[in-house]
Amino acid sequence: MNRLAKWMSVLLTSVLVFALAACSGPTKSDDGKLTIGLALGTLNNPFFVSMAKGVKEAAKKYNAEVLVEGADYDLAKQTKQIEDFITKNVDLILLNAADSKGIAGAVQQAKAAGIPIVAIDVAAEGGVDATVTSDNYQCGVLAGQYIAKRLNGKGNIIVIDGPPVTSIMDRVQGFKDAIKNSNIKIVAQQNGEAVRDKAQTVAENVLQAHPKGTVNAVFGINDPTALGVATAAQQANRNDFFIVGVDGAPDAVTALKEKKLFAATVAQYPAEMVKTAVDAGIKLVKGQKVDKVIKVPVKLITQENVNQYKGW
């Protein structure tokens, strides 16, 4: 009887081990490589294209494979993309949230599956392991300080805003804080959705409501937005104000060198940001600790110093 009980115990243990192994699934691809999933808010922006290239370069150091998805700032689409990453048993998820609050459920699913998740560029709720971002508040401060100095502390400005993600909200807050002790007034604030053509349409309507001579400057929350404003101004034959953006994108560099309405941009470094996120994420995969928030510095680029800027 004791021999039978012992035999049954061994059999039961073997079955349980087999079952657990089958349920847990592989943590690497079939060839043994780590797999990294990068979920971006959009790929319709050179900033995120640079980020997608950067993650592939960073992954080479770890012999890792990369899956890249863009969500077109559609929360439902990005949620599905993260669920697909989970189904594919990726080892690490890097997340540029389409909606910082709305994505919490998808983040929680990844955490429940035991997959480390690092937010990039914008914060994400739901319990991410770390956040790697530009100092977006400082982006807004630098833009606001530049405008305030150039306007000698007085004038009317327009803010073309964007989606409800922390990077943009932080920029706008930093901008407002930088001008709050001046006589500069925000006469309009509209959402251009951080996309060039949509920002252009919004700017066309806002400029019609604020005729020539009533606006001194426009702050666009990223370079596609600011460049959309520049196109709207050109088509309306407006040259009575200047424009400041954020990103340091190639098209912004070209616009700065033309020395027209586009006066300045606050440069971010997307490839550096994502490489930092990969390094942090691999440490998490190995069970090591990382800082909860890692900030990458930014820099003001103007028509005067653009030739010294290396760009992306």
PDB file of C-alpha atoms in Angstrom:
ATOM      1  CA  MET A   1       0.000   0.000   0.000  1.00  0.00           C
ATOM      2  CA  ASN A   2       2.850   2.358   0.832  1.00  0.00           C
ATOM      3  CA  ARG A   3       4.536   1.471  -2.448  1.00  0.00           C
ATOM      4  CA  LEU A   4       1.315   2.208  -4.357  1.00  0.00           C
ATOM      5  CA  ALA A   5       0.858   5.553  -2.561  1.00  0.00           C
ATOM      6  CA  LYS A   6       4.429   6.505  -3.350  1.00  0.00           C
ATOM      7  CA  TRP A   7       3.961   5.580  -7.020  1.00  0.00           C
ATOM      8  CA  MET A   8       0.732   7.619  -7.220  1.00  0.00           C
ATOM      9  CA  SER A   9       2.451  10.601  -5.626  1.00  0.00           C
ATOM     10  CA  VAL A  10       5.260  10.532  -8.202  1.00  0.00           C
ATOM     11  CA  LEU A  11       2.737  10.233 -11.032  1.00  0.00           C
ATOM     12  CA  LEU A  12       0.656  13.134  -9.733  1.00  0.00           C
ATOM     13  CA  THR A  13       3.740  15.338  -9.364  1.00  0.00           C
ATOM     14  CA  SER A  14       4.790  14.572 -12.944  1.00  0.00           C
ATOM     15  CA  VAL A  15       1.354  15.438 -14.272  1.00  0.00           C
ATOM     16  CA  LEU A  16       1.306  18.741 -12.374  1.00  0.00           C
ATOM     17  CA  VAL A  17       4.762  19.737 -13.620  1.00  0.00           C
ATOM     18  CA  PHE A  18       3.751  18.931 -17.191  1.00  0.00           C
ATOM     19  CA  ALA A  19       0.518  20.902 -16.862  1.00  0.00           C
ATOM     20  CA  LEU A  20       2.231  23.959 -15.417  1.00  0.00           C
ATOM     21  CA  ALA A  21       4.830  23.931 -18.166  1.00  0.00           C
ATOM     22  CA  ALA A  22       2.125  23.688 -20.824  1.00  0.00           C
ATOM     23  CA  CYS A  23       0.132  26.585 -19.327  1.00  0.00           C
ATOM     24  CA  SER A  24       3.035  28.934 -18.819  1.00  0.00           C
ATOM     25  CA  GLY A  25       4.135  28.864 -22.450  1.00  0.00           C
ATOM     26  CA  PRO A  26       7.571  29.866 -23.783  1.00  0.00           C
ATOM     27  CA  THR A  27       9.209  33.141 -22.706  1.00  0.00           C
ATOM     28  CA  LYS A  28      11.400  33.321 -25.818  1.00  0.00           C
ATOM     29  CA  SER A  29      10.878  32.906 -29.534  1.00  0.00           C
ATOM     30  CA  ASP A  30      11.458  29.475 -31.086  1.00  0.00           C
ATOM     31  CA  ASP A  31      15.090  30.311 -31.901  1.00  0.00           C
ATOM     32  CA  GLY A  32      15.781  31.278 -28.283  1.00  0.00           C
ATOM     33  CA  LYS A  33      15.772  35.054 -28.771  1.00  0.00           C
ATOM     34  CA  LEU A  34      14.065  37.482 -26.455  1.00  0.00           C
ATOM     35  CA  THR A  35      11.058  39.227 -28.005  1.00  0.00           C
ATOM     36  CA  ILE A  36      10.247  42.904 -27.387  1.00  0.00           C
ATOM     37  CA  GLY A  37       6.880  44.416 -28.264  1.00  0.00           C
ATOM     38  CA  LEU A  38       6.803  48.173 -28.942  1.00  0.00           C
ATOM     39  CA  ALA A  39       3.314  49.716 -28.900  1.00  0.00           C
ATOM     40  CA  LEU A  40       3.337  53.281 -30.241  1.00  0.00           C
ATOM     41  CA  GLY A  41       0.568  55.869 -30.159  1.00  0.00           C
ATOM     42  CA  THR A  42       1.128  56.446 -33.879  1.00  0.00           C
ATOM     43  CA  LEU A  43       3.608  55.802 -36.657  1.00  0.00           C
ATOM     44  CA  ASN A  44       2.332  58.840 -38.557  1.00  0.00           C
ATOM     45  CA  ASN A  45       5.009  61.067 -37.019  1.00  0.00           C
ATOM     46  CA  PRO A  46       8.800  61.104 -37.679  1.00  0.00           C
ATOM     47  CA  PHE A  47       9.382  61.169 -33.915  1.00  0.00           C
ATOM     48  CA  PHE A  48       7.886  57.704 -33.493  1.00  0.00           C
ATOM     49  CA  VAL A  49       9.448  56.428 -36.718  1.00  0.00           C
ATOM     50  CA  SER A  50      12.799  57.369 -35.182  1.00  0.00           C
ATOM     51  CA  MET A  51      11.758  55.527 -32.033  1.00  0.00           C
ATOM     52  CA  ALA A  52      10.863  52.417 -34.033  1.00  0.00           C
ATOM     53  CA  LYS A  53      14.290  52.470 -35.687  1.00  0.00           C
ATOM     54  CA  GLY A  54      15.966  53.077 -32.344  1.00  0.00           C
ATOM     55  CA  VAL A  55      14.364  50.049 -30.674  1.00  0.00           C
ATOM     56  CA  LYS A  56      15.649  47.771 -33.421  1.00  0.00           C
ATOM     57  CA  GLU A  57      19.161  49.127 -32.987  1.00  0.00           C
ATOM     58  CA  ALA A  58      18.970  48.720 -29.210  1.00  0.00           C
ATOM     59  CA  ALA A  59      17.627  45.175 -29.529  1.00  0.00           C
ATOM     60  CA  LYS A  60      20.701  44.062 -31.467  1.00  0.00           C
ATOM     61  CA  LYS A  61      22.792  44.393 -28.303  1.00  0.00           C
ATOM     62  CA  TYR A  62      20.611  41.739 -26.669  1.00  0.00           C
ATOM     63  CA  ASN A  63      20.064  39.600 -29.784  1.00  0.00           C
ATOM     64  CA  ALA A  64      16.349  40.310 -29.379  1.00  0.00           C
ATOM     65  CA  GLU A  65      13.518  40.329 -31.894  1.00  0.00           C
ATOM     66  CA  VAL A  66      11.180  43.343 -32.066  1.00  0.00           C
ATOM     67  CA  LEU A  67       7.486  43.670 -32.889  1.00  0.00           C
ATOM     68  CA  VAL A  68       6.354  47.251 -33.614  1.00  0.00           C
ATOM     69  CA  GLU A  69       2.750  48.455 -33.743  1.00  0.00           C
ATOM     70  CA  GLY A  70       1.199  51.921 -34.215  1.00  0.00           C
ATOM     71  CA  ALA A  71      -2.307  52.639 -32.921  1.00  0.00           C
ATOM     72  CA  ASP A  72      -3.172  55.925 -34.676  1.00  0.00           C
ATOM     73  CA  TYR A  73      -4.068  57.260 -31.187  1.00  0.00           C
ATOM     74  CA  ASP A  74      -6.926  54.754 -31.060  1.00  0.00           C
ATOM     75  CA  LEU A  75      -7.202  53.361 -27.517  1.00  0.00           C
ATOM     76  CA  ALA A  76      -9.176  50.262 -28.539  1.00  0.00           C
ATOM     77  CA  LYS A  77      -6.649  49.476 -31.257  1.00  0.00           C
ATOM     78  CA  GLN A  78      -3.688  49.829 -28.884  1.00  0.00           C
ATOM     79  CA  THR A  79      -5.402  47.673 -26.254  1.00  0.00           C
ATOM     80  CA  LYS A  80      -5.822  44.922 -28.871  1.00  0.00           C
ATOM     81  CA  GLN A  81      -2.158  45.271 -29.882  1.00  0.00           C
ATOM     82  CA  ILE A  82      -1.003  44.769 -26.293  1.00  0.00           C
ATOM     83  CA  GLU A  83      -3.312  41.771 -25.948  1.00  0.00           C
ATOM     84  CA  ASP A  84      -1.689  40.342 -29.087  1.00  0.00           C
ATOM     85  CA  PHE A  85       1.763  40.874 -27.559  1.00  0.00           C
ATOM     86  CA  ILE A  86       0.598  38.932 -24.495  1.00  0.00           C
ATOM     87  CA  THR A  87      -0.761  36.118 -26.661  1.00  0.00           C
ATOM     88  CA  LYS A  88       2.583  35.949 -28.485  1.00  0.00           C
ATOM     89  CA  ASN A  89       4.400  35.603 -25.136  1.00  0.00           C
ATOM     90  CA  VAL A  90       6.724  38.570 -25.657  1.00  0.00           C
ATOM     91  CA  ASP A  91       9.346  38.984 -22.948  1.00  0.00           C
ATOM     92  CA  LEU A  92       9.037  42.780 -22.647  1.00  0.00           C
ATOM     93  CA  ILE A  93       6.527  45.444 -23.670  1.00  0.00           C
ATOM     94  CA  LEU A  94       7.518  49.046 -24.353  1.00  0.00           C
ATOM     95  CA  LEU A  95       4.447  51.283 -24.349  1.00  0.00           C
ATOM     96  CA  ASN A  96       3.902  54.733 -25.793  1.00  0.00           C
ATOM     97  CA  ALA A  97       0.319  55.160 -24.608  1.00  0.00           C
ATOM     98  CA  ALA A  98      -2.405  56.451 -26.896  1.00  0.00           C
ATOM     99  CA  ASP A  99      -4.289  57.447 -23.743  1.00  0.00           C
ATOM    100  CA  SER A 100      -2.386  57.564 -20.457  1.00  0.00           C
ATOM    101  CA  LYS A 101      -5.421  56.695 -18.291  1.00  0.00           C
ATOM    102  CA  GLY A 102      -7.432  54.602 -20.717  1.00  0.00           C
ATOM    103  CA  ILE A 103      -4.618  52.118 -21.336  1.00  0.00           C
ATOM    104  CA  ALA A 104      -4.554  51.027 -17.662  1.00  0.00           C
ATOM    105  CA  GLY A 105      -6.603  47.879 -18.314  1.00  0.00           C
ATOM    106  CA  ALA A 106      -4.196  46.628 -20.980  1.00  0.00           C
ATOM    107  CA  VAL A 107      -1.223  47.365 -18.723  1.00  0.00           C
ATOM    108  CA  GLN A 108      -2.839  45.319 -15.963  1.00  0.00           C
ATOM    109  CA  GLN A 109      -3.317  42.412 -18.369  1.00  0.00           C
ATOM    110  CA  ALA A 110       0.385  42.460 -19.227  1.00  0.00           C
ATOM    111  CA  LYS A 111       1.298  42.577 -15.553  1.00  0.00           C
ATOM    112  CA  ALA A 112      -1.026  39.656 -14.802  1.00  0.00           C
ATOM    113  CA  ALA A 113       0.753  37.691 -17.536  1.00  0.00           C
ATOM    114  CA  GLY A 114       4.092  38.382 -15.836  1.00  0.00           C
ATOM    115  CA  ILE A 115       5.436  40.575 -18.656  1.00  0.00           C
ATOM    116  CA  PRO A 116       7.506  43.624 -17.627  1.00  0.00           C
ATOM    117  CA  ILE A 117       6.171  46.823 -19.190  1.00  0.00           C
ATOM    118  CA  VAL A 118       8.009  50.125 -19.587  1.00  0.00           C
ATOM    119  CA  ALA A 119       6.203  53.333 -20.568  1.00  0.00           C
ATOM    120  CA  ILE A 120       8.013  55.542 -23.089  1.00  0.00           C
ATOM    121  CA  ASP A 121       7.576  59.260 -23.758  1.00  0.00           C
ATOM    122  CA  VAL A 122       4.284  59.407 -21.841  1.00  0.00           C
ATOM    123  CA  ALA A 123       3.231  57.923 -18.515  1.00  0.00           C
ATOM    124  CA  ALA A 124       0.703  55.101 -18.424  1.00  0.00           C
ATOM    125  CA  GLU A 125      -1.565  54.027 -15.585  1.00  0.00           C
ATOM    126  CA  GLY A 126      -2.146  50.422 -14.566  1.00  0.00           C
ATOM    127  CA  GLY A 127       1.155  49.706 -12.846  1.00  0.00           C
ATOM    128  CA  VAL A 128       3.981  50.001 -15.372  1.00  0.00           C
ATOM    129  CA  ASP A 129       7.377  48.955 -14.041  1.00  0.00           C
ATOM    130  CA  ALA A 130       9.170  52.110 -15.190  1.00  0.00           C
ATOM    131  CA  THR A 131       8.700  55.237 -17.315  1.00  0.00           C
ATOM    132  CA  VAL A 132      11.335  56.641 -19.679  1.00  0.00           C
ATOM    133  CA  THR A 133      10.500  60.091 -20.956  1.00  0.00           C
ATOM    134  CA  SER A 134      11.853  63.413 -22.078  1.00  0.00           C
ATOM    135  CA  ASP A 135      11.576  66.130 -19.476  1.00  0.00           C
ATOM    136  CA  ASN A 136       8.306  67.263 -21.054  1.00  0.00           C
ATOM    137  CA  TYR A 137       7.558  69.855 -18.428  1.00  0.00           C
ATOM    138  CA  GLN A 138      10.932  71.418 -19.256  1.00  0.00           C
ATOM    139  CA  CYS A 139       9.989  71.329 -22.958  1.00  0.00           C
ATOM    140  CA  GLY A 140       7.057  73.607 -22.176  1.00  0.00           C
ATOM    141  CA  VAL A 141       9.132  75.819 -19.895  1.00  0.00           C
ATOM    142  CA  LEU A 142      11.813  76.362 -22.555  1.00  0.00           C
ATOM    143  CA  ALA A 143       9.192  77.142 -25.207  1.00  0.00           C
ATOM    144  CA  GLY A 144       7.385  79.557 -22.878  1.00  0.00           C
ATOM    145  CA  GLN A 145      10.579  81.301 -21.821  1.00  0.00           C
ATOM    146  CA  TYR A 146      11.631  81.742 -25.445  1.00  0.00           C
ATOM    147  CA  ILE A 147       8.282  83.250 -26.421  1.00  0.00           C
ATOM    148  CA  ALA A 148       8.159  85.486 -23.343  1.00  0.00           C
ATOM    149  CA  LYS A 149      11.652  86.810 -23.971  1.00  0.00           C
ATOM    150  CA  ARG A 150      11.032  87.435 -27.654  1.00  0.00           C
ATOM    151  CA  LEU A 151       7.741  89.251 -26.897  1.00  0.00           C
ATOM    152  CA  ASN A 152       9.281  91.223 -24.025  1.00  0.00           C
ATOM    153  CA  GLY A 153       6.702  89.724 -21.673  1.00  0.00           C
ATOM    154  CA  LYS A 154       3.527  90.900 -23.415  1.00  0.00           C
ATOM    155  CA  GLY A 155       1.299  89.806 -26.280  1.00  0.00           C
ATOM    156  CA  ASN A 156      -1.377  87.385 -27.437  1.00  0.00           C
ATOM    157  CA  ILE A 157      -0.626  83.737 -28.171  1.00  0.00           C
ATOM    158  CA  ILE A 158      -2.425  80.650 -29.431  1.00  0.00           C
ATOM    159  CA  VAL A 159      -1.788  77.136 -28.110  1.00  0.00           C
ATOM    160  CA  ILE A 160      -2.479  74.194 -30.416  1.00  0.00           C
ATOM    161  CA  ASP A 161      -2.864  71.285 -28.003  1.00  0.00           C
ATOM    162  CA  GLY A 162      -3.055  67.502 -28.519  1.00  0.00           C
ATOM    163  CA  PRO A 163      -4.289  64.125 -27.199  1.00  0.00           C
ATOM    164  CA  PRO A 164      -4.789  63.515 -23.446  1.00  0.00           C
ATOM    165  CA  VAL A 165      -1.364  61.980 -22.776  1.00  0.00           C
ATOM    166  CA  THR A 166       0.985  63.072 -20.021  1.00  0.00           C
ATOM    167  CA  SER A 167       3.782  64.300 -22.289  1.00  0.00           C
ATOM    168  CA  ILE A 168       1.492  66.860 -23.916  1.00  0.00           C
ATOM    169  CA  MET A 169      -0.244  67.842 -20.695  1.00  0.00           C
ATOM    170  CA  ASP A 170       3.152  68.354 -19.040  1.00  0.00           C
ATOM    171  CA  ARG A 171       4.366  70.522 -21.932  1.00  0.00           C
ATOM    172  CA  VAL A 172       1.296  72.732 -21.793  1.00  0.00           C
ATOM    173  CA  GLN A 173       1.598  73.065 -18.023  1.00  0.00           C
ATOM    174  CA  GLY A 174       5.287  73.935 -18.251  1.00  0.00           C
ATOM    175  CA  PHE A 175       4.496  76.479 -20.939  1.00  0.00           C
ATOM    176  CA  LYS A 176       1.753  78.119 -18.896  1.00  0.00           C
ATOM    177  CA  ASP A 177       3.946  78.219 -15.803  1.00  0.00           C
ATOM    178  CA  ALA A 178       6.730  79.905 -17.784  1.00  0.00           C
ATOM    179  CA  ILE A 179       4.479  82.775 -18.909  1.00  0.00           C
ATOM    180  CA  LYS A 180       2.240  83.141 -15.842  1.00  0.00           C
ATOM    181  CA  ASN A 181       4.096  86.155 -14.405  1.00  0.00           C
ATOM    182  CA  SER A 182       4.073  88.027 -17.706  1.00  0.00           C
ATOM    183  CA  ASN A 183       1.486  90.062 -19.587  1.00  0.00           C
ATOM    184  CA  ILE A 184       1.157  87.347 -22.212  1.00  0.00           C
ATOM    185  CA  LYS A 185      -2.397  86.134 -22.796  1.00  0.00           C
ATOM    186  CA  ILE A 186      -3.520  82.824 -24.316  1.00  0.00           C
ATOM    187  CA  VAL A 187      -6.367  83.921 -26.588  1.00  0.00           C
ATOM    188  CA  ALA A 188      -7.160  80.422 -27.926  1.00  0.00           C
ATOM    189  CA  GLN A 189      -6.317  76.811 -27.087  1.00  0.00           C
ATOM    190  CA  GLN A 190      -7.483  74.112 -29.490  1.00  0.00           C
ATOM    191  CA  ASN A 191      -6.721  70.394 -29.984  1.00  0.00           C
ATOM    192  CA  GLY A 192      -4.822  69.677 -33.201  1.00  0.00           C
ATOM    193  CA  GLU A 193      -4.524  65.968 -32.288  1.00  0.00           C
ATOM    194  CA  ALA A 194      -0.703  66.129 -32.678  1.00  0.00           C
ATOM    195  CA  VAL A 195      -1.037  65.418 -36.414  1.00  0.00           C
ATOM    196  CA  ARG A 196       0.101  67.861 -39.093  1.00  0.00           C
ATOM    197  CA  ASP A 197      -2.954  67.951 -41.374  1.00  0.00           C
ATOM    198  CA  LYS A 198      -5.438  68.079 -38.496  1.00  0.00           C
ATOM    199  CA  ALA A 199      -3.433  70.800 -36.772  1.00  0.00           C
ATOM    200  CA  GLN A 200      -3.430  72.753 -40.036  1.00  0.00           C
ATOM    201  CA  THR A 201      -7.231  72.606 -40.242  1.00  0.00           C
ATOM    202  CA  VAL A 202      -7.581  73.687 -36.610  1.00  0.00           C
ATOM    203  CA  ALA A 203      -5.107  76.527 -37.158  1.00  0.00           C
ATOM    204  CA  GLU A 204      -6.999  77.734 -40.226  1.00  0.00           C
ATOM    205  CA  ASN A 205     -10.161  78.107 -38.156  1.00  0.00           C
ATOM    206  CA  VAL A 206      -8.393  79.720 -35.203  1.00  0.00           C
ATOM    207  CA  LEU A 207      -6.568  82.220 -37.412  1.00  0.00           C
ATOM    208  CA  GLN A 208      -9.826  83.211 -39.079  1.00  0.00           C
ATOM    209  CA  ALA A 209     -11.221  83.983 -35.626  1.00  0.00           C
ATOM    210  CA  HIS A 210      -8.119  86.028 -34.756  1.00  0.00           C
ATOM    211  CA  PRO A 211      -7.325  88.340 -37.678  1.00  0.00           C
ATOM    212  CA  LYS A 212      -3.997  89.849 -38.593  1.00  0.00           C
ATOM    213  CA  GLY A 213      -2.432  91.924 -35.850  1.00  0.00           C
ATOM    214  CA  THR A 214      -4.189  90.148 -32.962  1.00  0.00           C
ATOM    215  CA  VAL A 215      -1.760  87.224 -32.544  1.00  0.00           C
ATOM    216  CA  ASN A 216       1.935  87.460 -31.716  1.00  0.00           C
ATOM    217  CA  ALA A 217       2.976  83.812 -31.365  1.00  0.00           C
ATOM    218  CA  VAL A 218       1.722  80.217 -31.598  1.00  0.00           C
ATOM    219  CA  PHE A 219       2.893  77.286 -29.482  1.00  0.00           C
ATOM    220  CA  GLY A 220       2.404  73.866 -31.099  1.00  0.00           C
ATOM    221  CA  ILE A 221       2.776  70.914 -28.718  1.00  0.00           C
ATOM    222  CA  ASN A 222       4.903  68.995 -31.257  1.00  0.00           C
ATOM    223  CA  ASP A 223       6.618  69.755 -34.549  1.00  0.00           C
ATOM    224  CA  PRO A 224       3.920  68.257 -36.833  1.00  0.00           C
ATOM    225  CA  THR A 225       1.446  70.568 -35.075  1.00  0.00           C
ATOM    226  CA  ALA A 226       3.707  73.608 -35.408  1.00  0.00           C
ATOM    227  CA  LEU A 227       4.413  72.826 -39.071  1.00  0.00           C
ATOM    228  CA  GLY A 228       0.672  72.472 -39.723  1.00  0.00           C
ATOM    229  CA  VAL A 229       0.233  75.951 -38.236  1.00  0.00           C
ATOM    230  CA  ALA A 230       3.000  77.260 -40.508  1.00  0.00           C
ATOM    231  CA  THR A 231       1.219  75.884 -43.578  1.00  0.00           C
ATOM    232  CA  ALA A 232      -2.085  77.420 -42.474  1.00  0.00           C
ATOM    233  CA  ALA A 233      -0.371  80.783 -41.951  1.00  0.00           C
ATOM    234  CA  GLN A 234       1.282  80.645 -45.355  1.00  0.00           C
ATOM    235  CA  GLN A 235      -2.010  79.866 -47.105  1.00  0.00           C
ATOM    236  CA  ALA A 236      -3.696  82.732 -45.227  1.00  0.00           C
ATOM    237  CA  ASN A 237      -0.840  85.115 -46.103  1.00  0.00           C
ATOM    238  CA  ARG A 238      -0.150  85.636 -42.414  1.00  0.00           C
ATOM    239  CA  ASN A 239       3.313  86.698 -41.257  1.00  0.00           C
ATOM    240  CA  ASP A 240       2.358  88.667 -38.163  1.00  0.00           C
ATOM    241  CA  PHE A 241       3.436  86.035 -35.619  1.00  0.00           C
ATOM    242  CA  PHE A 242       6.094  83.371 -35.023  1.00  0.00           C
ATOM    243  CA  ILE A 243       5.746  79.665 -34.196  1.00  0.00           C
ATOM    244  CA  VAL A 244       7.432  77.405 -31.645  1.00  0.00           C
ATOM    245  CA  GLY A 245       7.193  73.598 -31.602  1.00  0.00           C
ATOM    246  CA  VAL A 246       8.587  70.595 -29.732  1.00  0.00           C
ATOM    247  CA  ASP A 247      10.559  67.588 -31.057  1.00  0.00           C
ATOM    248  CA  GLY A 248      13.528  68.740 -33.148  1.00  0.00           C
ATOM    249  CA  ALA A 249      12.189  66.789 -36.130  1.00  0.00           C
ATOM    250  CA  PRO A 250      13.941  66.849 -39.548  1.00  0.00           C
ATOM    251  CA  ASP A 251      11.158  68.933 -41.148  1.00  0.00           C
ATOM    252  CA  ALA A 252      11.394  71.409 -38.273  1.00  0.00           C
ATOM    253  CA  VAL A 253      15.130  71.747 -38.845  1.00  0.00           C
ATOM    254  CA  THR A 254      14.450  72.548 -42.501  1.00  0.00           C
ATOM    255  CA  ALA A 255      11.828  75.126 -41.492  1.00  0.00           C
ATOM    256  CA  LEU A 256      14.209  76.764 -39.009  1.00  0.00           C
ATOM    257  CA  LYS A 257      16.891  77.110 -41.667  1.00  0.00           C
ATOM    258  CA  GLU A 258      14.403  78.894 -43.935  1.00  0.00           C
ATOM    259  CA  LYS A 259      14.230  81.644 -41.279  1.00  0.00           C
ATOM    260  CA  LYS A 260      10.522  82.321 -41.733  1.00  0.00           C
ATOM    261  CA  LEU A 261       7.648  81.933 -39.222  1.00  0.00           C
ATOM    262  CA  PHE A 262       8.978  78.755 -37.613  1.00  0.00           C
ATOM    263  CA  ALA A 263      11.254  80.267 -34.979  1.00  0.00           C
ATOM    264  CA  ALA A 264      12.191  77.516 -32.508  1.00  0.00           C
ATOM    265  CA  THR A 265      11.659  73.932 -31.371  1.00  0.00           C
ATOM    266  CA  VAL A 266      12.549  72.123 -28.172  1.00  0.00           C
ATOM    267  CA  ALA A 267      14.489  69.046 -29.276  1.00  0.00           C
ATOM    268  CA  GLN A 268      13.821  65.606 -27.870  1.00  0.00           C
ATOM    269  CA  TYR A 269      15.902  62.512 -28.560  1.00  0.00           C
ATOM    270  CA  PRO A 270      13.501  59.648 -29.384  1.00  0.00           C
ATOM    271  CA  ALA A 271      16.108  57.055 -30.341  1.00  0.00           C
ATOM    272  CA  GLU A 272      18.037  57.690 -27.116  1.00  0.00           C
ATOM    273  CA  MET A 273      14.798  57.463 -25.171  1.00  0.00           C
ATOM    274  CA  VAL A 274      13.848  54.057 -26.548  1.00  0.00           C
ATOM    275  CA  LYS A 275      17.386  52.687 -26.156  1.00  0.00           C
ATOM    276  CA  THR A 276      17.271  53.702 -22.498  1.00  0.00           C
ATOM    277  CA  ALA A 277      13.892  51.959 -22.206  1.00  0.00           C
ATOM    278  CA  VAL A 278      15.259  48.745 -23.728  1.00  0.00           C
ATOM    279  CA  ASP A 279      18.192  48.716 -21.307  1.00  0.00           C
ATOM    280  CA  ALA A 280      15.841  49.237 -18.366  1.00  0.00           C
ATOM    281  CA  GLY A 281      13.415  46.618 -19.660  1.00  0.00           C
ATOM    282  CA  ILE A 282      16.088  43.937 -20.061  1.00  0.00           C
ATOM    283  CA  LYS A 283      17.134  44.529 -16.453  1.00  0.00           C
ATOM    284  CA  LEU A 284      13.515  43.982 -15.426  1.00  0.00           C
ATOM    285  CA  VAL A 285      13.362  40.754 -17.449  1.00  0.00           C
ATOM    286  CA  LYS A 286      16.428  39.581 -15.507  1.00  0.00           C
ATOM    287  CA  GLY A 287      14.729  40.439 -12.220  1.00  0.00           C
ATOM    288  CA  GLN A 288      16.864  43.502 -11.526  1.00  0.00           C
ATOM    289  CA  LYS A 289      15.605  46.821 -10.166  1.00  0.00           C
ATOM    290  CA  VAL A 290      15.440  50.075 -12.162  1.00  0.00           C
ATOM    291  CA  ASP A 291      14.401  53.648 -11.380  1.00  0.00           C
ATOM    292  CA  LYS A 292      10.663  54.222 -11.624  1.00  0.00           C
ATOM    293  CA  VAL A 293      11.135  57.397 -13.715  1.00  0.00           C
ATOM    294  CA  ILE A 294      14.062  58.022 -16.060  1.00  0.00           C
ATOM    295  CA  LYS A 295      14.201  61.418 -17.785  1.00  0.00           C
ATOM    296  CA  VAL A 296      16.128  62.235 -20.969  1.00  0.00           C
ATOM    297  CA  PRO A 297      17.268  65.904 -21.290  1.00  0.00           C
ATOM    298  CA  VAL A 298      15.864  68.313 -23.917  1.00  0.00           C
ATOM    299  CA  LYS A 299      17.340  71.380 -25.661  1.00  0.00           C
ATOM    300  CA  LEU A 300      16.009  74.586 -27.248  1.00  0.00           C
ATOM    301  CA  ILE A 301      16.873  74.839 -30.946  1.00  0.00           C
ATOM    302  CA  THR A 302      16.378  78.193 -32.699  1.00  0.00           C
ATOM    303  CA  GLN A 303      17.074  79.737 -36.087  1.00  0.00           C
ATOM    304  CA  GLU A 304      20.324  81.004 -34.576  1.00  0.00           C
ATOM    305  CA  ASN A 305      21.761  77.693 -33.303  1.00  0.00           C
ATOM    306  CA  VAL A 306      20.131  75.168 -35.659  1.00  0.00           C
ATOM    307  CA  ASN A 307      23.347  74.578 -37.607  1.00  0.00           C
ATOM    308  CA  GLN A 308      24.950  73.140 -34.448  1.00  0.00           C
ATOM    309  CA  TYR A 309      22.052  70.711 -33.864  1.00  0.00           C
ATOM    310  CA  LYS A 310      22.831  67.116 -34.953  1.00  0.00           C
ATOM    311  CA  GLY A 311      19.181  66.089 -35.197  1.00  0.00           C
ATOM    312  CA  TRP A 312      17.755  62.561 -35.318  1.00  0.00           C
TER     313      TRP A 312
END
